[in-house]
Coordinates of C-alpha atoms in Angstrom, one line a residue:
M1 CA 2.6 18.1 -2.2
L2 CA 1.6 21.7 -1.7
G3 CA -1.2 21.6 -4.3
K4 CA -4.9 21.9 -3.6
N5 CA -7.6 20.0 -5.5
L6 CA -10.5 22.2 -6.4
G7 CA -12.8 19.4 -7.4
K8 CA -13.7 15.8 -6.7
T9 CA -11.7 12.8 -7.9
N10 CA -13.5 10.3 -10.2
A11 CA -13.5 6.6 -9.2
L12 CA -12.7 5.0 -12.6
R13 CA -10.9 6.5 -15.5
K14 CA -10.2 5.2 -19.0
G15 CA -7.5 6.2 -21.4
K16 CA -3.9 7.3 -21.1
R17 CA -2.6 7.6 -17.5
R18 CA -1.4 11.2 -17.7
E19 CA 0.0 11.3 -14.2
D20 CA 3.1 9.7 -15.7
Q21 CA 3.8 12.5 -18.1
D22 CA 6.8 14.7 -17.5
T23 CA 4.9 18.1 -17.7
V24 CA 2.1 19.2 -15.4
S25 CA -1.2 20.1 -17.0
S26 CA -4.9 19.5 -16.5
T27 CA -6.4 16.4 -18.1
S28 CA -9.6 15.3 -19.6
D29 CA -10.6 11.6 -19.7
V30 CA -13.2 9.7 -21.7
P31 CA -16.4 9.0 -19.6
L32 CA -17.4 5.3 -19.2
S33 CA -21.0 6.0 -18.3
S34 CA -23.4 8.9 -17.9
S35 CA -23.8 8.4 -14.2
S36 CA -23.7 11.6 -12.1
G37 CA -23.6 12.4 -8.5
S38 CA -21.1 13.3 -5.8
D39 CA -20.6 10.3 -3.6
K40 CA -16.9 10.8 -3.0
G41 CA -16.0 10.3 -6.6
L42 CA -17.6 6.9 -6.8
T43 CA -20.5 7.8 -9.1
G44 CA -19.2 7.4 -12.6
L45 CA -16.8 9.3 -15.0
S46 CA -16.6 12.8 -16.1
V47 CA -13.9 15.5 -16.7
T48 CA -10.8 15.2 -14.5
D49 CA -10.1 17.8 -11.8
T50 CA -7.8 20.7 -12.3
T51 CA -5.2 21.6 -9.7
T52 CA -3.5 24.9 -8.9
F53 CA -0.1 25.4 -7.2
Q54 CA 1.3 28.5 -5.7
A55 CA 5.1 28.3 -6.1
V56 CA 7.9 30.7 -5.3
V57 CA 9.6 29.9 -8.6
P58 CA 7.7 28.6 -11.7
V59 CA 9.1 25.2 -12.7
K60 CA 8.7 23.1 -15.7
V61 CA 9.9 19.5 -15.3
P62 CA 12.2 18.7 -18.2
C63 CA 11.1 16.0 -20.6
R64 CA 14.6 14.7 -20.6
F65 CA 16.9 14.5 -17.7
G66 CA 20.6 15.6 -17.9
S67 CA 21.7 19.1 -18.9
D68 CA 18.2 20.5 -18.5
V69 CA 18.4 19.9 -14.8
S70 CA 21.2 22.3 -14.4
T71 CA 18.9 25.1 -15.6
I72 CA 16.6 24.7 -12.6
R73 CA 17.4 26.6 -9.3
F74 CA 16.7 24.2 -6.5
A75 CA 16.0 25.0 -2.8
D76 CA 19.6 24.4 -1.8
A77 CA 23.0 24.1 -3.5
V78 CA 23.1 20.5 -4.8
A79 CA 24.8 19.0 -7.9
P80 CA 22.5 18.5 -10.9
E81 CA 23.4 14.8 -11.1
T82 CA 22.2 14.4 -7.5
V83 CA 18.8 15.7 -8.4
E84 CA 18.7 13.4 -11.4
V85 CA 18.6 10.5 -8.9
V86 CA 15.4 11.9 -7.5
L87 CA 13.9 12.3 -11.0
N88 CA 14.8 8.8 -11.9
F89 CA 13.2 7.5 -8.7
S90 CA 10.1 9.5 -9.3
S91 CA 9.7 8.0 -12.7
I92 CA 9.6 4.4 -11.3
A93 CA 8.2 5.0 -7.8
K94 CA 4.5 4.2 -8.6
Q95 CA 5.4 0.9 -10.1
A96 CA 7.8 0.0 -7.3
L97 CA 5.6 1.1 -4.4
F98 CA 2.1 0.1 -5.5
P99 CA 1.0 -3.5 -6.1
L100 CA -2.1 -2.1 -7.9
E101 CA 0.1 0.4 -9.9
T102 CA -1.8 -0.1 -13.2
C103 CA -5.2 0.4 -11.5
V104 CA -4.8 3.5 -9.4
F105 CA -4.8 7.1 -10.8
F106 CA -2.9 9.7 -8.9
E107 CA -3.5 13.2 -10.3
K108 CA -0.6 15.7 -10.6
R109 CA 1.9 13.1 -9.4
V110 CA 4.8 14.8 -11.1
K111 CA 3.9 18.1 -9.5
E112 CA 3.7 16.6 -6.0
W113 CA 7.1 14.9 -6.4
I114 CA 9.1 17.5 -8.2
T115 CA 7.9 21.1 -7.6
P116 CA 8.7 21.2 -3.9
L117 CA 12.3 20.5 -4.8
V118 CA 12.7 24.1 -5.8
I119 CA 11.0 25.5 -2.7
D120 CA 11.8 23.4 0.4
P121 CA 15.4 22.5 1.2
V122 CA 14.4 20.0 3.9
Y123 CA 12.2 18.2 1.4
L124 CA 15.0 18.4 -1.3
H125 CA 17.6 16.6 0.9
S126 CA 15.0 14.1 2.2
M127 CA 14.2 13.1 -1.4
I128 CA 17.8 12.8 -2.3
F129 CA 18.6 10.5 0.6
T130 CA 15.4 8.5 0.0
S131 CA 16.1 8.1 -3.7
R132 CA 19.7 7.2 -3.2
Y133 CA 18.8 4.7 -0.5
F134 CA 16.3 3.0 -2.9
F135 CA 18.8 2.5 -5.6
E136 CA 21.8 1.7 -3.4
A137 CA 20.1 -0.4 -0.7
I138 CA 16.5 -1.4 -1.4
A139 CA 16.8 -2.4 -5.0
P140 CA 19.9 -4.7 -4.4
R141 CA 18.4 -5.9 -1.1
K142 CA 21.1 -4.4 1.2
L143 CA 18.8 -2.7 3.6
S144 CA 21.5 -2.0 6.2
T145 CA 23.6 -0.1 3.7
L146 CA 23.9 3.7 4.2
N147 CA 27.1 4.7 2.5
Q148 CA 29.0 7.9 2.6
R149 CA 27.3 9.3 -0.5
T150 CA 23.9 8.9 1.1
L151 CA 24.6 9.6 4.8
P152 CA 25.3 13.4 4.4
Y153 CA 21.9 14.0 2.9
L154 CA 20.2 12.1 5.8
L155 CA 22.1 14.1 8.4
R156 CA 21.4 17.4 6.6
T157 CA 17.7 16.4 6.5
L158 CA 17.6 15.7 10.2
R159 CA 19.5 19.0 11.0
L160 CA 17.3 21.2 8.8
L161 CA 14.1 19.5 10.1
G162 CA 15.2 19.9 13.7
E163 CA 15.8 23.6 13.1
R164 CA 12.4 24.0 11.5
L165 CA 10.5 22.3 14.2
A166 CA 12.3 24.2 17.0
Y167 CA 11.2 27.5 15.6
D168 CA 7.5 28.1 16.5
G169 CA 7.2 31.0 14.0
D170 CA 8.2 28.9 11.0
P171 CA 5.0 28.6 8.9
T172 CA 6.3 25.5 7.1
R173 CA 6.3 23.4 10.3
L174 CA 2.8 22.1 9.5
S175 CA 3.3 22.0 5.7
N176 CA 2.7 19.0 3.4
T177 CA 6.4 18.9 2.7
T178 CA 7.3 18.7 6.4
S179 CA 4.9 15.8 6.8
A180 CA 6.4 14.1 3.8
V181 CA 9.9 14.4 5.2
I182 CA 8.9 12.9 8.6
M183 CA 7.0 10.1 6.9
S184 CA 10.1 9.3 4.8
L185 CA 12.2 9.2 8.0
A186 CA 9.7 6.8 9.6
G187 CA 9.8 4.6 6.5
H188 CA 13.5 4.5 6.4
A189 CA 13.7 3.6 10.1
L190 CA 11.2 0.7 9.5
L191 CA 13.2 -0.6 6.5
T192 CA 16.5 -0.5 8.5
G193 CA 15.0 -2.3 11.6
D194 CA 15.0 0.8 13.8
S195 CA 11.6 0.2 15.3
S196 CA 12.0 2.8 18.1
S197 CA 12.8 5.6 15.7
A198 CA 10.1 4.5 13.3
R199 CA 7.5 4.7 16.1
H200 CA 8.9 8.1 17.3
H201 CA 8.7 9.6 13.8
I202 CA 5.2 8.4 13.1
A203 CA 3.9 9.6 16.5
G204 CA 5.4 13.0 15.8
L205 CA 3.8 13.1 12.4
C206 CA 0.4 12.3 14.0
K207 CA 0.9 15.3 16.3
I208 CA 1.6 17.6 13.3
V209 CA -1.5 16.3 11.5
N210 CA -3.6 17.0 14.7
L211 CA -2.2 20.6 14.8
R212 CA -3.2 21.1 11.2
G213 CA -6.8 20.1 12.1
G214 CA -6.8 16.4 11.3
V215 CA -6.3 14.1 8.4
S216 CA -9.0 15.9 6.4
T217 CA -6.6 18.7 5.8
L218 CA -4.3 16.4 3.9
R219 CA -6.9 15.2 1.4
D220 CA -5.8 17.8 -1.0
S221 CA -2.6 15.8 -1.3
M222 CA -4.0 12.3 -1.7
K223 CA -0.7 10.6 -2.5
L224 CA 0.9 11.9 0.7
L225 CA -2.0 10.8 2.9
V226 CA -1.9 7.3 1.3
E227 CA 1.8 7.1 2.1
I228 CA 1.3 8.3 5.7
Y229 CA -1.3 5.7 6.4
R230 CA 0.8 2.9 4.7
C231 CA 3.7 3.9 6.9
D232 CA 1.6 3.8 10.1
L233 CA 0.1 0.4 9.1
G234 CA 3.5 -1.0 8.2
I235 CA 5.0 0.0 11.6
T236 CA 2.0 -1.4 13.4
L237 CA 2.2 -4.8 11.7
H238 CA 6.0 -5.0 12.2
I239 CA 6.2 -4.2 15.9
G240 CA 2.7 -5.0 17.1
S241 CA 1.9 -1.5 18.5
R242 CA -1.3 0.3 18.1
P243 CA -1.6 2.5 15.0
V244 CA -1.2 6.2 15.7
F245 CA -4.1 7.2 13.4
F246 CA -7.8 6.4 14.2
N247 CA -9.0 5.5 17.7
S248 CA -5.6 5.9 19.4
P249 CA -4.6 8.2 22.3
L250 CA -2.6 10.3 19.8
S251 CA -5.3 10.6 17.2
Q252 CA -8.4 12.9 17.0
E253 CA -10.0 10.8 14.3
S254 CA -12.6 8.0 14.5
L255 CA -12.5 5.0 12.3
P256 CA -13.5 5.9 8.7
S257 CA -16.5 4.3 7.1
H258 CA -16.2 1.9 4.1
P259 CA -16.6 3.9 0.8
D260 CA -19.7 3.1 -1.2
L261 CA -18.7 0.9 -4.1
T262 CA -22.2 -0.1 -5.2
R263 CA -22.2 2.2 -8.3
L264 CA -19.0 0.7 -9.5
L265 CA -20.3 -2.8 -9.0
T266 CA -23.2 -2.1 -11.3
L267 CA -20.8 -1.5 -14.2
P268 CA -20.8 -4.2 -16.9
K269 CA -18.2 -6.8 -16.3
P270 CA -16.3 -8.2 -19.3
S271 CA -15.6 -11.5 -17.6
A272 CA -16.9 -13.6 -14.6
S273 CA -15.3 -12.8 -11.3
G274 CA -15.5 -16.2 -9.7
S275 CA -18.1 -18.4 -8.1
H276 CA -17.7 -17.0 -4.6
H277 CA -18.0 -20.5 -3.0
D278 CA -20.6 -20.4 -0.2
L279 CA -19.4 -16.9 0.6
A280 CA -22.8 -15.8 2.0
I281 CA -23.0 -18.9 4.2
F282 CA -19.4 -18.3 5.4
L283 CA -20.2 -14.6 6.2
S284 CA -23.3 -15.6 8.2
D285 CA -21.2 -17.7 10.5
I286 CA -18.7 -15.1 11.6
D287 CA -18.7 -11.9 13.7
D288 CA -20.9 -9.2 12.2
E289 CA -18.3 -6.5 11.9
L290 CA -15.8 -9.0 10.5
A291 CA -18.4 -10.2 8.0
Q292 CA -18.9 -6.6 6.9
A293 CA -15.1 -6.2 6.4
W294 CA -15.0 -9.4 4.3
G295 CA -18.0 -8.3 2.3
F296 CA -16.4 -5.0 1.6
M297 CA -13.1 -6.4 0.5
S298 CA -14.9 -8.9 -1.7
E299 CA -16.6 -5.9 -3.5
F300 CA -13.3 -4.1 -3.7
C301 CA -11.7 -7.1 -5.4
E302 CA -14.6 -7.2 -8.0
V303 CA -13.9 -3.5 -8.7
I304 CA -10.2 -4.0 -9.2
N305 CA -10.7 -7.2 -11.3
F306 CA -13.1 -5.2 -13.5
A307 CA -10.6 -2.3 -13.8
V308 CA -7.9 -4.8 -14.8
D309 CA -10.1 -6.4 -17.5
S310 CA -11.3 -3.1 -18.9
G311 CA -8.0 -1.2 -18.7
Q312 CA -9.3 1.5 -16.3
C313 CA -8.2 2.9 -13.0
I314 CA -9.8 3.6 -9.7
S315 CA -9.3 7.0 -8.1
A316 CA -6.6 7.6 -5.4
E317 CA -9.5 8.5 -3.1
T318 CA -11.2 5.1 -3.6
F319 CA -7.9 3.4 -2.9
L320 CA -7.2 5.5 0.2
D321 CA -10.7 5.2 1.7
S322 CA -10.8 1.4 1.0
M323 CA -7.4 0.8 2.6
S324 CA -7.9 2.9 5.7
S325 CA -11.5 1.8 6.4
L326 CA -10.6 -1.8 6.1
M327 CA -7.1 -2.2 7.6
Y328 CA -7.6 0.1 10.5
R329 CA -10.9 -1.5 11.3
L330 CA -9.3 -5.0 11.2
L331 CA -6.5 -3.9 13.5
N332 CA -9.1 -2.5 15.9
M333 CA -11.0 -5.9 16.2
H334 CA -10.2 -8.3 19.0
F335 CA -11.2 -12.0 19.2
V336 CA -10.2 -15.0 21.3
T337 CA -6.8 -16.2 20.1
S338 CA -7.9 -19.7 19.1
S339 CA -11.2 -18.7 17.6
S340 CA -12.2 -19.0 13.9
D341 CA -13.0 -15.3 13.9
E342 CA -9.4 -14.5 14.8
I343 CA -7.9 -16.7 12.1
N344 CA -10.3 -15.1 9.6
R345 CA -9.4 -11.6 10.8
L346 CA -5.7 -12.4 10.4
G347 CA -6.3 -14.0 7.0
L348 CA -8.1 -10.9 5.7
L349 CA -5.5 -8.6 7.1
A350 CA -2.8 -10.7 5.3
F351 CA -4.7 -10.5 2.0
S352 CA -5.0 -6.8 2.4
C353 CA -1.3 -6.3 3.1
G354 CA -0.4 -7.6 -0.3
I355 CA -3.0 -5.4 -2.0
F356 CA -2.6 -2.1 -0.2
L357 CA 0.9 -2.1 1.3
H358 CA 4.4 -2.4 -0.2
W359 CA 6.8 -3.0 2.7
K360 CA 7.4 -6.7 2.0
N361 CA 8.2 -6.0 -1.6
L362 CA 10.8 -3.6 -0.4
G363 CA 12.5 -6.2 1.8
A364 CA 10.9 -5.3 5.2
S365 CA 8.7 -7.7 7.2
Y366 CA 5.5 -7.6 9.2
A367 CA 7.3 -9.5 12.0
H368 CA 4.7 -9.3 14.8
F369 CA 1.7 -9.9 12.5
T370 CA 3.4 -12.8 10.6
S371 CA 4.2 -14.5 13.9
A372 CA 0.6 -14.2 15.1
F373 CA -0.8 -15.5 11.8
R374 CA 1.7 -18.4 11.7
S375 CA 0.7 -19.4 15.2
S376 CA -3.0 -19.2 14.4
L377 CA -2.7 -21.4 11.3
R378 CA -0.7 -24.0 13.2
R379 CA -3.2 -24.4 16.1
P380 CA -6.7 -25.9 16.1
T381 CA -9.5 -23.3 16.0
S382 CA -12.9 -23.4 17.5
P383 CA -15.1 -23.9 15.6
P384 CA -12.8 -25.5 13.0
V385 CA -12.6 -23.8 9.6
S386 CA -13.3 -25.7 6.4
S387 CA -10.5 -27.3 4.4
K388 CA -11.3 -24.9 1.5
L389 CA -11.1 -21.8 3.7
L390 CA -8.0 -23.1 5.4
L391 CA -6.3 -23.7 2.0
W392 CA -7.2 -20.1 1.0
L393 CA -5.7 -18.8 4.2
L394 CA -2.5 -20.9 3.8
V395 CA -2.0 -19.6 0.2
V396 CA -2.7 -16.0 1.2
G397 CA -0.1 -16.3 4.0
S398 CA 2.4 -17.9 1.6
V399 CA 2.1 -15.0 -0.9
S400 CA 1.7 -12.1 1.5
A401 CA 3.5 -12.8 4.8
F402 CA 5.6 -15.9 5.0
D403 CA 9.0 -16.7 3.5
A404 CA 11.2 -19.7 2.8
T405 CA 11.9 -20.3 6.5
D406 CA 8.2 -21.4 6.8
D407 CA 8.4 -24.1 4.2
E408 CA 9.0 -26.9 6.7
W409 CA 5.6 -26.6 8.3
L410 CA 3.7 -24.8 5.5
R411 CA 4.2 -27.1 2.6
P412 CA 2.8 -30.2 4.4
L413 CA -0.3 -28.3 5.4
L414 CA -0.8 -27.0 1.9
L415 CA -0.4 -30.4 0.4
A416 CA -2.8 -32.0 2.9
N417 CA -5.5 -29.5 2.3
M418 CA -5.0 -29.6 -1.4
G419 CA -5.7 -33.3 -1.1
Y420 CA -8.9 -32.7 1.0
C421 CA -10.1 -30.2 -1.6
Q422 CA -9.1 -32.4 -4.6
I423 CA -6.8 -29.8 -6.0
D424 CA -4.4 -31.3 -8.5
S425 CA -4.0 -28.4 -11.0
W426 CA -3.3 -24.7 -10.9
S427 CA -6.7 -24.0 -12.6
K428 CA -8.5 -25.8 -9.8
M429 CA -6.5 -24.0 -7.2
R430 CA -7.2 -20.6 -8.8
D431 CA -10.9 -21.4 -9.0
L432 CA -10.9 -22.1 -5.2
L433 CA -9.0 -18.9 -4.4
K434 CA -11.4 -16.8 -6.5
S435 CA -14.4 -18.5 -4.8
F436 CA -13.5 -16.5 -1.6
M437 CA -11.7 -13.4 -3.0
W438 CA -8.7 -12.9 -5.2
I439 CA -6.9 -10.3 -7.3
G440 CA -4.8 -12.1 -9.9
L441 CA -2.9 -9.0 -10.9
V442 CA -1.3 -9.0 -7.5
Y443 CA -1.2 -12.6 -6.4
D444 CA -1.3 -15.0 -9.4
K445 CA 2.4 -15.1 -10.1
A446 CA 3.4 -15.8 -6.5
A447 CA 0.6 -18.2 -6.0
T448 CA 1.5 -20.2 -9.1
S449 CA 5.0 -20.5 -7.7
V450 CA 3.6 -21.7 -4.3
F451 CA 1.5 -24.3 -6.1
G452 CA 4.5 -25.5 -8.1
S453 CA 6.6 -25.7 -5.0
V454 CA 4.0 -27.8 -3.2
M455 CA 3.6 -30.2 -6.2
A456 CA 7.4 -30.6 -6.3
Y457 CA 7.4 -31.3 -2.6
S458 CA 4.6 -33.9 -3.1
N459 CA 6.6 -35.6 -5.9
A460 CA 9.8 -35.6 -3.8
T461 CA 7.9 -37.1 -0.8
L462 CA 6.3 -39.8 -3.0
H463 CA 9.6 -40.6 -4.5
V464 CA 11.2 -41.0 -1.0
G465 CA 8.3 -43.1 0.1
Q466 CA 8.7 -45.5 -2.8
Q467 CA 12.4 -46.2 -2.2
P468 CA 13.2 -49.7 -1.0

């Protein structure tokens, strides 16, 4: 997290994803095209960047965990088996935390996770408690659990962090690792339902970012910045507060612009991406800024679907800029509660949550947002939305926001609109979903389950109706 990128990140890469290797080295990837340029890494493929790191102690991450860990001198006195938990978590974190895991390339991921463990004691204890909490509470879905093996590391993290922040002369107060520690505390508070602490931590983190000179100073650690934004967005969606970054009283930043994906969209596509049913007509009937957001997300879906089909990756920079420009912009839009623009805004936000965020997969909820989206779907809109769009919205809500407690009202609505749209098979349903926008890698499995549940509900309803 203390590294500094010396070049620009490429948008799409092909070949072995070397950020998952256990040793840190520069990489070179095979170009897909001969395009050149410098539009934020969205102009084609070339040689990967190199990264330098100034460390107090040189460290080589062992290829195998176990006795090798005991040879590393960490930033504080901890048992080797304790650090092994961190290494185990780092080896699965990308898969666990990113719905688009196979499609996003994070450079020097091992270095950003592991190297600070030998330098920063606050970061070390933070990573230990975070990793333990994942295996002992998040994975088994016991989010309120914080046992006696984990609690001491959380308390030591809080104590060491408090001492660091209280001393104005400490040069690490504004470091990447300090930001990472505060971000992890905010995420932990969100997962345990402590909304007040989550909000307090993320607001403090925003102040630190401002003192550093703004979010641009964190772009040399793309993974950290991604996680900070995702934490801010998750807290906002859960408690209904304003995000602390971009156009808020706490932030110095204006809303980011959508990244230019046009060069990626000109790449040859191995398969059709869907019919985009009347998408242009639909976009012409809604608010201009909202239409731009829909159009951008539709392009992003095309890029991701192409990356999936071709076995390539988008850069972390493309992921970051796409997420921040879209989701913060949607949260900043305001429409009449019962308007079609509002239900479309909420639907696009729900779709984006499943693509960019990870909190629901970890067992947290977007309570405030889910309540607003539920109410919007259950009330008439003016003007009314089409049955096809409403079906898309209902499915998106089912796979990204709602849970089993919504089945009572959700399944009848799904069944009715499937009937209006003459949907009687999963293939027809998937064609309709793709006609608006869809990423099968993220949503197909859950949507197939939703479809099966509605068909079972239909059969059960028919059976009850036929009884004498």
